[in-house]
Every structure is written in structure tokens, then in C-alpha cells.
Amino acid sequence: MEDRKRPFDQVELEQFQPSKKPLETLSDSGPLTQQDVVYFKKEAIWRQMRYYKLQVSELTRELSKYEKRFQTYVAVHLLLEAWYRQVIRVCGNQKPRPLDLAGSADEIGAILDERRDTLAKLLKPLVAANEDADADLLDAVKLEAEKQLAEQLKSLLEDQLLTLQTKLQTLQKVENRKESATLKRMQDGAQVKKEEPSSASNGDKNGSLTKEAKAGQEAASSAEKEELEKMKIEYEQLKAGYTSIETQFKDVNLKLAEAEKSNNDLEARLNSLTDADLAKCSRHVSLVDHNKSLTESLAQVNKLKDELVEKLRETEEKDGNLRKRVNKELEDENHQLRENLSKTEADLVRIRTARDELLGKQNILKQEIENKKTNEEVTKLNVVLNDRLKKLEESRQNEYKVDDVANLELLEKLELIQRLQILSGEVKDIEKAFQDTRNILLEKLKETVDHEGLVKKLSIEKSKADQKYFASMRLKDSLVSENKILKTQVAKSQELVVKLNELEKGYLSKIDLLTKSVNDLRMIKEGSIHETAKLQENLKHLGKAREVASREAHQLKTDISELKKEKSDLASELKTRKIAESKLEAKLRATENLLLKYKLNNTSSILQEDEKQLEALRSITKCSVCSKHWKNTVITACGHVFCDGCVQERLAARLRRCPTCNKGFSSNDLLSIHL
């Protein structure tokens, strides 16, 4: 089932504007027709819509007023927050707790109490110092109290204005009903129907009493008309009184606006004070003295800073000179040590070369001496061997001479020859053996000589290696001693460098502290200058505002007294209006009683006609679906009126069609009316 609801954005604004042409035509005479009933319904809807439009205009006006008040409250809140933070920052050097208007009432109350206590703590010494300003503060407090009373009076008058506006709306609704053509038409028809049967019945039965009844009715109608005229006159009087009260209320609002404007002017003037006013203020004098003391202390600090800078410069120069001198001494000593080391190394090389030459000569001489000894021994051995050979030859010759001569003589010639041959062979063998042994001996001698030479060479090389080893060990010892000396010198230089670094770090830390202190002092100086300028400006504004406040305080008091008088006058006028309203209500009750008496005095025929008319009216005003409840809900899509129960039942049953014209509607097309 498609949704037939119309969104609110599609409703044209022309529907809420007053129509320039009449809704329908209304019959002038005769019984009420269906068109008259439709006209009656449409006019009732139209009156209700006008009433709604009037309420909407009132609500929009109230909404705009409350929006303006909310904006002013927000601006005042921000101004007070900024003022409070500035006061706390200047006096207490604390971070205030933020105030969140979206929080609960208890939290806001706790924050306000805390702020009140902090302000009291901060402002008590200032108030004790400024005893001259107590009178001005009391005047300001009194003015604030009177302002609050005026605001309360304004709120009361606004409430009374709202009640009067509601009464005016009801009166406008009654006036619209009185000006309605359908209601007049129905009242005229009812009066005609009442008069016709009464005149007919009385004309048939009592012809003599018709004139008296007509006269009584005319008298009653004339009395009612007089009462109605009086009520209209009193209504106009009430309306005029309401307009006068409204004008007075507007005047009161204007005066309150002027008072607020004057208060704002006072605050603006308070922010611009003169030098004379500042000179009268003890707080300003104390601040000026404090500023002077701060400037003097700042000058002393600047002087101390200059002295410290000079000392720092001198220490830096001394440190630089000391570093240069130490570095120069270290470089000179290092250069001298290097020169000594190079000289000692050259002497060591020279001594080593000379030592090696001498050792070589010594070894050569030793070898020569040893060679001489071996040669002498060999020659001695050869001499000994030759002597022994000679001795052996001589002994053999002697033996041969002595023994062999006798034996040879005894022997024969052949035997001698054989023996000679044998001896010659033995001699050859002996010579050969001697030569062999001699050769072997000579070879052995050569080998021993070579071996001795090799041993000598090896011993010479060993002695050279030992000398080189001992020389290298001596060199190592000298180098170790030199290394130890250099290490001690390097350690001393490192200790000196560490000391210099520590001195440099100490100087740098002192420089950092001095720079930080200088920056802090500069910031303190700038902050004090800024604060003194702000305080001077604030004091100027306060002095000017105090003068303006003292001048305008009397004017505000007079305005408040006038407002009080006007309040009393308005209260008396309201009392008189209430009395007049009570009188009018009494008159209205009397007229209603007269009408009831008039209705009771009528005949039964008139009552029957009235009942018929009432039935006809009930059929018009009661729901055509259930014929039980009054018509109070109209379908704006077609204009037909039913009771709310039947319409809601049809919506619940999803029968979204008008029972009369079968036109579709939705819950957005319903409008409640009052017949």
C-alpha cells in the first residue's frame, strides 16, 4: 500500500496566508442547507487556523527574544570567564577550573562556590589596601541590588503581560465567533423559529395576551441589548486599559534598556580612567612603587649581568691563553723528545755498525789464529811422522846392516835375489800402504779442518746473533723505558686535558646558568612591563568608570525610584482592573440568570421547537459515523469533520479513506478543532 502522507515541506505557505476571497456563499434566509453546514465547518477550521497562526507568531516572537537573551548571556559568560582568568593570572598565578554550562546544576554550583572563595582570598588584601574605594563598592552593590529588583519587577510584569496576552487571545477568539456569519445565521434562525410558534399559538388561544407578551419580550430584549452594549463598552475599556498597560510595560522595558545601556556605558568608561584618578588610587601608587622597585632591581640585575659577562670574557681569555701555553709547551717538549729520539736512534745505528765491524774483525782474527794453530799442529805432526819414518828406516837399515850382512854371506846368490825381490815387493806394498794411509790421513785432516772452519763460522754467526739479540734486548729495554716515559708524559697531558675539559664544562655550565638567568630576567622584565602597562590601562579605565559611575549612580537611583512608583501605579491599576473584571463577571452571571428565567417562562411548543433545532444542530455537530461524539477532527484533504475516535479507528484499521467523499488521507492531514 503506497504511502499517501504528505511531508511538511510540500505544504505551501499560501495555505497559512489569509484568503482574499470568501470560502463559500451563505444563504440569507430559510432553513440551514448542506452548503451552510459545509460553510460552517470551513469557517470553524479557518478560525482555529487563525488561532494557531496567532499562537505561532507569539511563539516565534518569544523564541527570537529568548535567542537574543541567550546570545547576551553567552557573551556575558565569555566576558566573565575572560575577566576571571585574567584576575586569577594576575593575582594568583593559578590555572582556573573551566566552567562547563552543559554540566549539572550541582557541578556548576560547586565551581561557582570555588571561584567565589578564590576571589575572596585574592581580593581581601586588595580591599584592605583600598579602604577609600569601599564607599564606591557599596554604591555599586546597592545599584546592583536595585537593578536586580528592577529585573524582578520586569519578570513579574512579563508574567502579567503573558496572562493578559492569553486573555486577549481568548477575547479575540470570542470576537471572531461573534463576527462569524454562520453563527449569526444560526442564532437568527433559532430566534425566528422560537418567535413563530410562540406567536401562532398565542394568537389562536389568547389574543388578548399577545400584546403583553410582545411587550415583555421587547422589554427583556431591550434590557439584554443594553446589558450587551454595556458589556461591549466595558470590553472596549478593558482593551484600552490593556493597551495602556502594554504601553507602560514597553516604557518600563525601554527604561530598563536605557539602564542597561547606561550600565554598559559605565563599564566602558570604567575601562578608560584618567591619570588624576589613577594618582588618587592607592593600589595604582603601590603598583607604581612596585614597578620602580622592579626597574631598580632590573637595573641591578643588568649591572650584575654585565659584570658576570666581563668575568666570563676574562676567564675565557685566561682559559685560551692557558690552553695556548700548555699546547705550546707540549709541542716543544714533544719536538725535543722526537729530536732526542732521532739522535739516539742514529747513535744506536752507528754504534751497532761499528760493533758489527769490530765483531767481524775479531772473528776473522780468531779464525786466523785458530788456522795458524791447526797448521802448526799439522806441521808438527808431519815432522813427528817424518822423524819416526826416519827412525824406522835407520833401525831397519841397522838391523839389515848387522844381521843381514852375516846372513847374506851365508846365503846363496839365488836366495839373495829371491829375498831381494821379496823385500822390494814388501817395500812397494809398504809404500803403497803408507801412501794410502797418508792420503786417508790428509783427507781426514781436510775434513777436520773444514769441520772446524764450519764450526768456527757457526760460532761466529752465533756470536753475531747473540750480539744482535742482546743489542735488540738492550734496544727493547731502552724503548720500553722511553715508552714508559712517553706514557707518563701522555698521561700527564691527558690529565691536563681532562682538567681543562672540566674547567671548560664548568665555564660552559656557568655560561648556561648566566644565559638562563639573563633570559629569565629579560622575561620577568618584559612581563613586568606588560603587566604594569595593563595595570595602568586598567587603572585609567577604572578611574574614568568610577567617575562616570558616581555621576550616573544618582540618575540610576532616581530612575529606580520612578520605576518603583510606576510599579505601584501599575499594581493599583491591576487591582482596579481585577475589580472591574469581577464586576463584569457578576453582570454576566446576572444576564445568564435572566436568560434562564426567560427560557423557563416559555411554553412547551417553543421548547419542542428548540429541541428540534437542537437536534438539527446536534446532527450537524455530532459525528456522522458514530452519532455519539462531537466533531473535533477535520480532514484537511477534503474538509469533512468527524470525531477523533472514528478517525483513529479508521487509521488503525488502515481504512485511510474519507467516509463521506472516499478521498484518501493520512495522519498528517488531521487537524483538531473546537466548535
XYZ file of C-alpha atoms in Angstrom:
675
model
C 0.000 0.000 0.000
C 1.583 3.220 -1.110
C 2.179 5.947 1.452
C -0.179 8.876 0.931
C 1.344 11.023 3.663
C 2.468 14.449 2.582
C 5.705 15.800 4.020
C 5.595 19.112 5.786
C 7.983 20.710 3.283
C 5.408 20.307 0.483
C 2.801 22.349 2.330
C 2.765 25.749 0.684
C 2.954 28.917 2.666
C -0.083 30.224 0.839
C -2.250 27.886 2.893
C -1.322 29.823 6.039
C -1.997 33.227 4.490
C -5.469 34.785 4.845
C -7.716 34.166 1.878
C -8.685 37.218 -0.144
C -12.000 35.715 -1.285
C -14.775 34.190 0.852
C -14.851 30.464 1.416
C -18.392 29.873 0.135
C -21.726 31.698 -0.155
C -24.089 31.563 2.818
C -27.876 31.567 2.458
C -29.592 34.596 3.925
C -32.948 33.097 4.980
C -34.759 29.804 5.323
C -33.597 26.589 6.952
C -29.925 25.599 7.007
C -28.749 23.729 3.925
C -25.833 21.342 3.350
C -23.807 24.190 1.876
C -24.409 26.196 5.048
C -23.145 23.249 7.081
C -20.021 22.984 4.896
C -19.510 26.723 5.241
C -19.907 26.403 8.998
C -17.265 23.646 9.140
C -14.830 25.551 6.953
C -15.290 28.705 8.946
C -14.665 26.785 12.179
C -11.492 25.349 10.663
C -10.492 28.804 9.482
C -10.977 30.308 12.953
C -8.943 27.508 14.524
C -6.154 28.001 11.984
C -6.124 31.749 12.650
C -5.863 30.965 16.351
C -2.959 28.628 15.627
C -1.249 31.277 13.498
C -1.627 33.782 16.296
C -0.024 31.308 18.707
C 2.766 30.608 16.204
C 3.522 34.326 15.823
C 3.612 34.710 19.605
C 5.898 31.696 19.938
C 8.256 32.955 17.209
C 8.432 36.343 18.898
C 9.150 34.707 22.237
C 11.727 32.425 20.600
C 13.538 35.366 18.985
C 13.506 37.186 22.309
C 14.910 34.171 24.141
C 17.552 33.684 21.433
C 18.699 37.282 21.874
C 18.772 36.816 25.633
C 20.724 33.589 25.220
C 23.272 35.340 22.983
C 23.653 38.122 25.533
C 24.036 35.550 28.319
C 26.706 33.701 26.318
C 28.579 36.964 25.642
C 28.383 37.910 29.319
C 29.541 34.415 30.288
C 32.571 34.616 27.971
C 33.390 38.118 29.235
C 33.169 36.997 32.859
C 35.282 33.911 32.102
C 37.984 36.058 30.471
C 37.858 38.553 33.347
C 38.088 35.773 35.949
C 41.047 34.127 34.208
C 42.828 37.458 33.902
C 42.277 38.225 37.596
C 43.494 34.757 38.630
C 46.511 35.011 36.322
C 47.469 38.489 37.559
C 46.859 37.931 41.276
C 47.189 34.235 41.969
C 49.292 32.676 39.182
C 46.906 29.713 39.158
C 45.116 27.850 36.433
C 41.347 28.285 36.930
C 38.996 25.383 36.643
C 36.866 25.708 33.438
C 33.114 26.236 33.778
C 31.026 23.992 31.554
C 27.459 25.263 31.178
C 26.402 21.871 29.823
C 27.084 20.230 33.192
C 24.676 19.630 36.010
C 23.460 22.325 38.401
C 25.430 20.827 41.311
C 28.714 20.881 39.381
C 28.148 24.471 38.232
C 27.271 25.493 41.803
C 30.410 23.824 43.172
C 32.601 25.576 40.573
C 30.958 28.942 41.336
C 31.484 28.443 45.091
C 35.115 27.566 44.472
C 35.586 30.671 42.321
C 33.900 32.815 44.947
C 36.282 31.511 47.612
C 39.366 32.065 45.419
C 38.243 35.586 44.511
C 37.561 36.325 48.169
C 41.050 35.106 49.102
C 42.670 37.159 46.344
C 40.643 40.325 46.781
C 40.632 40.559 50.599
C 44.168 42.017 50.816
C 43.417 44.331 47.902
C 40.228 45.513 49.578
C 42.122 46.017 52.832
C 44.664 48.110 50.918
C 41.948 50.101 49.149
C 39.797 51.319 52.029
C 38.962 54.505 50.119
C 37.097 52.551 47.447
C 34.723 50.874 49.944
C 32.108 53.575 49.561
C 32.163 53.238 45.780
C 31.893 49.475 46.091
C 28.920 49.824 48.439
C 27.254 52.176 45.978
C 27.902 49.702 43.180
C 26.473 46.875 45.288
C 23.389 48.934 46.074
C 22.961 49.760 42.412
C 23.309 46.103 41.560
C 20.653 45.201 44.153
C 18.318 47.850 42.797
C 18.993 46.575 39.305
C 18.060 43.064 40.411
C 14.831 44.415 41.929
C 14.069 46.144 38.653
C 14.735 42.903 36.793
C 12.395 41.043 39.149
C 9.766 43.701 38.541
C 10.330 43.271 34.838
C 9.852 39.495 35.119
C 6.618 39.998 37.091
C 5.346 42.444 34.513
C 6.273 39.986 31.768
C 4.253 37.275 33.520
C 1.295 39.632 33.831
C 1.726 40.530 30.188
C 1.606 36.849 29.271
C -1.631 36.389 31.221
C -3.095 39.448 29.532
C -1.991 38.103 26.158
C -3.761 34.794 26.831
C -6.877 36.686 27.865
C -6.579 38.791 24.737
C -6.321 35.653 22.623
C -9.442 34.199 24.222
C -11.240 37.505 23.731
C -10.118 37.583 20.099
C -11.444 34.058 19.688
C -14.779 35.096 21.215
C -14.842 38.167 18.988
C -14.168 36.005 15.929
C -17.043 33.751 16.914
C -19.262 36.787 17.334
C -18.221 38.116 13.930
C -18.830 34.716 12.309
C -21.621 34.870 9.700
C -22.645 31.238 10.250
C -23.103 31.683 13.985
C -25.145 34.829 13.392
C -27.177 32.971 10.782
C -27.832 30.094 13.186
C -28.719 32.441 16.056
C -31.099 34.434 13.823
C -32.758 31.222 12.562
C -33.178 29.948 16.107
C -34.747 33.216 17.233
C -37.130 33.206 14.220
C -38.153 29.620 14.901
C -38.731 30.438 18.542
C -40.805 33.533 17.797
C -43.003 31.990 15.043
C -44.635 29.118 17.024
C -44.998 31.282 20.092
C -46.818 33.970 18.099
C -49.032 31.407 16.317
C -50.134 29.595 19.449
C -50.717 32.728 21.418
C -52.643 34.303 18.537
C -55.047 31.368 18.386
C -55.735 30.974 22.092
C -55.057 34.213 23.841
C -55.409 37.125 21.525
C -55.575 39.489 24.382
C -52.240 38.378 25.896
C -50.107 38.640 22.758
C -49.579 42.316 23.132
C -48.428 41.944 26.740
C -46.099 39.057 25.876
C -44.654 41.004 22.986
C -44.202 43.980 25.218
C -42.467 41.822 27.870
C -40.240 40.206 25.260
C -39.360 43.553 23.790
C -38.566 44.847 27.261
C -36.425 41.777 28.001
C -34.672 42.019 24.640
C -34.088 45.728 25.149
C -32.665 45.022 28.622
C -30.432 42.313 27.189
C -29.315 44.637 24.441
C -28.499 47.294 26.995
C -26.540 44.784 29.038
C -24.777 43.643 25.897
C -23.919 47.189 24.975
C -22.621 47.799 28.486
C -20.507 44.656 28.269
C -19.160 45.765 24.908
C -18.318 49.147 26.360
C -16.590 47.550 29.332
C -14.764 45.217 26.970
C -13.519 48.192 24.990
C -12.490 49.818 28.249
C -10.594 46.680 29.247
C -9.000 46.580 25.841
C -7.941 50.202 26.161
C -6.609 49.501 29.669
C -4.674 46.558 28.326
C -3.169 48.703 25.583
C -2.251 51.344 28.158
C -0.663 48.683 30.370
C 1.187 47.353 27.343
C 2.479 50.825 26.515
C 3.532 51.277 30.133
C 5.262 47.927 30.032
C 7.044 48.963 26.858
C 8.094 52.191 28.576
C 9.396 50.161 31.511
C 11.306 47.925 29.100
C 12.729 50.989 27.394
C 13.800 52.398 30.740
C 15.369 49.097 31.674
C 17.150 49.042 28.330
C 18.350 52.579 28.979
C 19.514 51.492 32.439
C 21.397 48.555 30.918
C 22.845 50.867 28.294
C 23.924 53.310 30.994
C 25.435 50.386 32.902
C 27.348 49.356 29.790
C 28.459 52.966 29.341
C 29.633 52.950 32.949
C 31.591 49.781 32.329
C 33.054 51.264 29.147
C 34.020 54.437 30.965
C 35.409 52.361 33.794
C 37.824 50.856 31.297
C 39.258 54.322 30.445
C 40.461 56.177 33.556
C 42.469 59.428 33.717
C 45.884 59.985 35.310
C 44.378 62.029 38.136
C 42.073 59.165 39.046
C 44.986 56.796 38.926
C 47.015 59.104 41.163
C 44.216 59.030 43.737
C 44.162 55.229 43.758
C 46.433 53.760 46.448
C 46.637 50.497 44.559
C 47.986 52.307 41.498
C 50.527 54.157 43.655
C 51.642 50.862 45.198
C 51.882 49.329 41.730
C 53.947 52.300 40.516
C 56.266 51.923 43.515
C 56.481 48.221 42.849
C 57.273 48.984 39.211
C 60.014 51.373 40.283
C 61.467 48.761 42.619
C 61.285 46.248 39.798
C 63.087 48.648 37.439
C 65.781 49.255 40.077
C 66.180 45.545 40.690
C 66.262 45.049 36.931
C 68.986 47.673 36.613
C 70.964 45.921 39.359
C 70.445 42.619 37.618
C 71.607 44.125 34.317
C 74.672 45.528 36.077
C 75.348 42.133 37.643
C 74.843 40.563 34.247
C 77.408 42.919 32.680
C 79.895 42.127 35.460
C 79.345 38.429 35.005
C 79.771 38.803 31.247
C 83.063 40.666 31.786
C 84.256 37.995 34.227
C 83.227 35.332 31.783
C 85.119 37.067 28.997
C 88.228 37.364 31.206
C 88.004 33.708 32.214
C 87.615 32.741 28.566
C 90.699 34.803 27.669
C 92.665 33.245 30.552
C 91.484 29.819 29.524
C 92.535 30.490 25.928
C 95.968 31.761 26.976
C 96.454 28.794 29.307
C 95.467 26.406 26.576
C 97.819 28.062 24.116
C 100.714 27.986 26.613
C 100.122 24.354 27.577
C 99.776 23.322 23.953
C 102.972 25.190 23.077
C 104.885 23.544 25.953
C 103.564 20.144 24.963
C 104.528 20.714 21.342
C 108.034 21.929 22.306
C 108.609 19.006 24.644
C 107.279 16.569 22.066
C 109.538 18.086 19.390
C 112.550 17.907 21.709
C 111.774 14.307 22.615
C 111.452 13.425 18.960
C 114.810 15.085 18.204
C 116.468 13.241 21.101
C 114.891 10.008 19.957
C 116.113 10.511 16.389
C 119.627 11.337 17.692
C 119.715 8.293 19.936
C 118.453 6.108 17.105
C 121.210 7.444 14.797
C 123.862 6.893 17.506
C 122.476 3.419 18.108
C 122.704 2.575 14.400
C 126.243 3.936 14.229
C 127.297 2.040 17.330
C 125.702 -1.128 16.023
C 127.511 -0.850 12.694
C 130.847 -0.193 14.446
C 130.183 -3.054 16.824
C 129.355 -5.397 13.964
C 132.540 -4.390 12.122
C 134.650 -4.949 15.219
C 132.976 -8.276 15.902
C 133.616 -9.354 12.305
C 137.265 -8.377 12.577
C 137.525 -10.167 15.877
C 136.031 -13.326 14.445
C 138.355 -13.161 11.457
C 141.336 -12.746 13.721
C 140.192 -15.611 15.904
C 139.764 -17.782 12.853
C 143.198 -16.864 11.572
C 144.682 -17.637 14.943
C 142.923 -20.955 15.067
C 144.032 -21.735 11.489
C 147.619 -20.962 12.459
C 147.363 -23.289 15.411
C 145.973 -26.108 13.291
C 148.673 -25.583 10.657
C 151.347 -25.652 13.316
C 149.899 -28.827 14.764
C 149.707 -30.399 11.309
C 153.322 -29.427 10.573
C 154.351 -30.747 13.960
C 152.526 -33.972 13.237
C 154.220 -34.223 9.830
C 157.602 -33.608 11.419
C 156.890 -36.250 14.036
C 155.814 -38.697 11.376
C 158.894 -37.973 9.249
C 161.140 -38.416 12.259
C 159.504 -41.689 13.076
C 159.876 -42.848 9.482
C 163.487 -41.909 9.545
C 163.995 -43.697 12.800
C 162.280 -46.779 11.446
C 164.360 -46.677 8.294
C 167.513 -46.244 10.291
C 166.592 -49.078 12.601
C 165.750 -51.319 9.651
C 168.994 -50.319 7.969
C 170.966 -51.037 11.099
C 169.301 -54.379 11.528
C 169.891 -55.119 7.927
C 173.448 -53.991 8.193
C 174.274 -56.009 11.245
C 172.232 -59.143 10.835
C 171.740 -59.384 7.127
C 175.418 -58.918 6.281
C 176.301 -62.036 8.194
C 173.245 -63.865 6.888
C 173.813 -62.702 3.343
C 177.186 -64.005 3.351
C 175.881 -67.310 4.361
C 173.110 -67.375 1.806
C 173.435 -68.206 -1.797
C 173.021 -65.830 -4.628
C 169.645 -67.120 -5.751
C 168.221 -66.927 -2.334
C 169.557 -63.417 -2.053
C 167.945 -62.477 -5.280
C 164.656 -64.016 -4.163
C 164.867 -62.269 -0.854
C 165.672 -59.010 -2.560
C 162.692 -59.421 -4.797
C 160.521 -60.282 -1.842
C 161.844 -57.294 0.067
C 161.360 -54.992 -2.872
C 157.779 -56.216 -3.175
C 157.179 -55.689 0.537
C 158.725 -52.248 0.297
C 156.422 -51.392 -2.527
C 153.460 -52.687 -0.577
C 154.528 -50.729 2.488
C 154.990 -47.611 0.415
C 151.630 -48.121 -1.129
C 150.017 -48.682 2.275
C 151.863 -45.666 3.629
C 150.660 -43.581 0.755
C 147.121 -44.826 1.256
C 147.183 -44.129 4.963
C 148.751 -40.786 4.298
C 146.085 -39.917 1.779
C 143.416 -41.052 4.194
C 145.028 -39.013 6.930
C 145.229 -35.987 4.705
C 141.572 -36.386 3.771
C 140.657 -36.738 7.413
C 142.731 -33.672 8.179
C 140.949 -31.773 5.437
C 137.615 -32.897 6.751
C 138.530 -31.931 10.274
C 139.813 -28.584 9.037
C 136.616 -27.997 7.069
C 134.534 -29.096 10.021
C 136.455 -26.816 12.325
C 136.034 -23.961 9.851
C 132.278 -24.632 9.665
C 132.105 -24.779 13.444
C 134.028 -21.569 13.646
C 131.723 -19.923 11.133
C 128.693 -21.145 13.016
C 130.179 -19.989 16.290
C 130.907 -16.616 14.667
C 127.346 -16.373 13.354
C 126.034 -17.498 16.732
C 128.100 -14.840 18.442
C 126.787 -12.304 15.926
C 123.212 -13.472 16.521
C 123.785 -13.335 20.280
C 125.173 -9.860 19.955
C 122.230 -8.817 17.810
C 119.829 -10.415 20.310
C 121.448 -8.673 23.243
C 121.536 -5.441 21.275
C 117.834 -5.820 20.409
C 117.062 -6.613 24.061
C 119.009 -3.560 25.135
C 117.165 -1.579 22.459
C 113.897 -3.072 23.684
C 114.727 -2.052 27.241
C 115.585 1.432 26.111
C 112.421 1.596 24.008
C 110.339 0.284 26.933
C 111.855 2.912 29.194
C 111.255 5.576 26.549
C 107.700 4.238 26.068
C 107.122 4.441 29.812
C 108.439 7.982 29.839
C 106.217 8.888 26.888
C 103.225 7.168 28.533
C 103.770 9.136 31.704
C 104.055 12.312 29.658
C 100.884 11.404 27.688
C 99.051 10.578 30.935
C 100.111 13.924 32.362
C 98.983 15.667 29.179
C 95.677 13.737 29.276
C 95.167 14.677 32.908
C 95.855 18.243 31.951
C 93.394 17.956 29.035
C 90.760 16.398 31.353
C 91.273 19.206 33.822
C 90.964 21.712 31.013
C 87.798 19.970 29.769
C 86.361 20.016 33.277
C 87.203 23.682 33.532
C 85.593 24.226 30.143
C 82.458 22.310 31.231
C 82.309 24.323 34.428
C 82.644 27.529 32.458
C 80.004 26.346 29.972
C 77.617 25.414 32.792
C 78.215 28.806 34.350
C 77.603 30.408 30.962
C 74.362 28.425 30.566
C 73.225 29.415 34.039
C 74.070 33.017 33.330
C 72.257 32.955 29.981
C 69.228 31.290 31.596
C 69.224 33.835 34.395
C 69.573 36.620 31.839
C 66.687 35.199 29.787
C 64.570 34.777 32.925
C 65.330 38.303 33.973
C 64.526 39.543 30.476
C 61.217 37.656 30.524
C 60.467 38.952 34.022
C 61.263 42.447 32.842
C 59.044 42.126 29.773
C 56.241 40.553 31.826
C 56.505 43.244 34.484
C 56.484 45.973 31.834
C 53.499 44.359 30.129
C 51.672 43.873 33.419
C 52.397 47.430 34.528
C 51.093 48.731 31.199
C 47.975 46.612 31.546
C 47.505 47.689 35.133
C 47.953 51.331 34.183
C 45.383 50.968 31.428
C 43.032 49.132 33.777
C 43.517 51.774 36.427
C 42.819 54.507 33.899
C 39.649 52.758 32.812
C 38.650 52.132 36.415
C 39.164 55.767 37.367
C 37.142 57.012 34.437
C 34.444 54.438 35.042
C 34.322 55.357 38.730
C 33.756 58.987 37.878
C 31.071 58.114 35.373
C 29.513 55.652 37.812
C 29.479 58.240 40.584
C 27.808 60.705 38.219
C 25.263 58.241 36.919
C 24.570 56.436 40.189
C 22.265 59.250 41.289
C 20.493 59.140 37.946
C 20.042 55.378 38.253
C 18.658 55.810 41.753
C 16.148 58.358 40.502
C 15.205 56.050 37.626
C 14.749 53.158 40.032
C 12.557 55.294 42.304
C 10.479 56.290 39.291
C 10.235 52.637 38.281
C 9.075 51.781 41.788
C 6.416 54.481 41.574
C 5.325 53.170 38.199
C 5.265 49.669 39.655
C 2.958 50.803 42.450
C 0.771 52.621 39.925
C 0.622 49.546 37.736
C -0.227 47.386 40.736
C -3.071 49.743 41.674
C -4.276 49.751 38.087
C -4.152 45.962 38.005
C -6.210 45.841 41.184
C -8.775 48.182 39.674
C -8.828 46.058 36.523
C -9.387 42.934 38.556
C -12.252 44.601 40.407
C -13.760 45.688 37.097
C -13.402 42.166 35.740
C -15.153 40.746 38.813
C -17.955 43.246 38.300
C -18.277 42.236 34.670
C -18.364 38.578 35.636
C -21.181 39.348 38.104
C -23.089 41.190 35.406
C -22.555 38.294 33.027
C -23.913 35.871 35.569
C -26.965 38.085 36.097
C -27.648 38.159 32.373
C -27.282 34.392 32.198
C -29.787 34.034 35.024
C -32.180 36.339 33.188
C -31.819 34.260 30.053
C -32.503 31.087 32.013
C -35.600 32.636 33.543
C -36.731 33.746 30.098
C -36.248 30.222 28.753
C -38.160 28.703 31.696
C -41.104 31.047 31.146
C -41.524 29.896 27.515
C -44.237 27.424 26.533
C -43.839 23.753 25.696
C -44.246 24.383 21.963
C -41.292 26.684 21.972
C -39.346 24.071 23.885
C -40.283 21.460 21.316
C -39.130 23.723 18.503
C -35.973 24.384 20.446
C -35.444 20.684 20.873
C -35.917 20.144 17.157
C -33.488 22.923 16.425
C -31.085 21.448 18.940
C -31.450 18.035 17.359
C -30.727 19.569 13.974
C -27.689 21.319 15.422
C -26.591 18.133 17.176
C -26.862 16.266 13.895
C -24.627 18.951 12.411
C -22.105 18.997 15.279
C -22.046 15.262 16.059
C -20.054 12.699 14.133
C -21.888 11.229 11.135
C -20.170 7.838 11.593
C -20.920 7.018 15.235
C -23.509 9.803 16.005
C -22.255 9.763 19.612
C -19.263 12.015 19.920
C -18.794 15.645 18.943
C -16.981 16.585 15.796
C -13.480 17.686 16.797
C -11.189 16.484 13.991
C -11.163 17.736 10.404
C -9.573 16.060 7.387
C -7.719 18.893 5.659
C -7.526 16.963 2.376
C -11.321 17.194 1.822
C -12.677 19.410 4.660
C -15.037 16.852 6.270
C -15.268 16.749 10.073
C -15.550 13.667 12.322
C -14.760 12.689 15.883
C -11.196 11.787 16.817
C -12.145 8.242 17.865
C -13.653 7.300 14.495
C -10.722 8.805 12.588
C -8.166 6.979 14.760
C -10.111 3.720 14.406
C -10.035 4.058 10.617
C -6.315 4.817 10.714
C -5.716 1.816 12.966
C -7.786 -0.378 10.601
C -5.782 1.130 7.653
C -9.015 2.461 6.081
C -7.456 5.764 5.047
C -10.461 6.987 3.046
C -12.967 9.682 3.990
C -16.377 8.086 4.871
C -18.219 10.907 3.067
C -16.280 11.526 -0.154
C -13.965 8.448 -0.154
C -10.885 10.657 -0.556
C -7.559 9.375 0.775
C -5.912 10.984 3.830
C -3.109 10.324 6.357
C -2.295 11.206 9.959
C -0.601 14.402 8.754
C -3.909 15.576 7.215
C -5.733 15.705 10.582
C -6.467 18.970 12.409
C -8.190 19.289 15.792
C -10.931 21.968 16.007
C -13.277 23.324 18.651
C -16.873 24.041 17.607
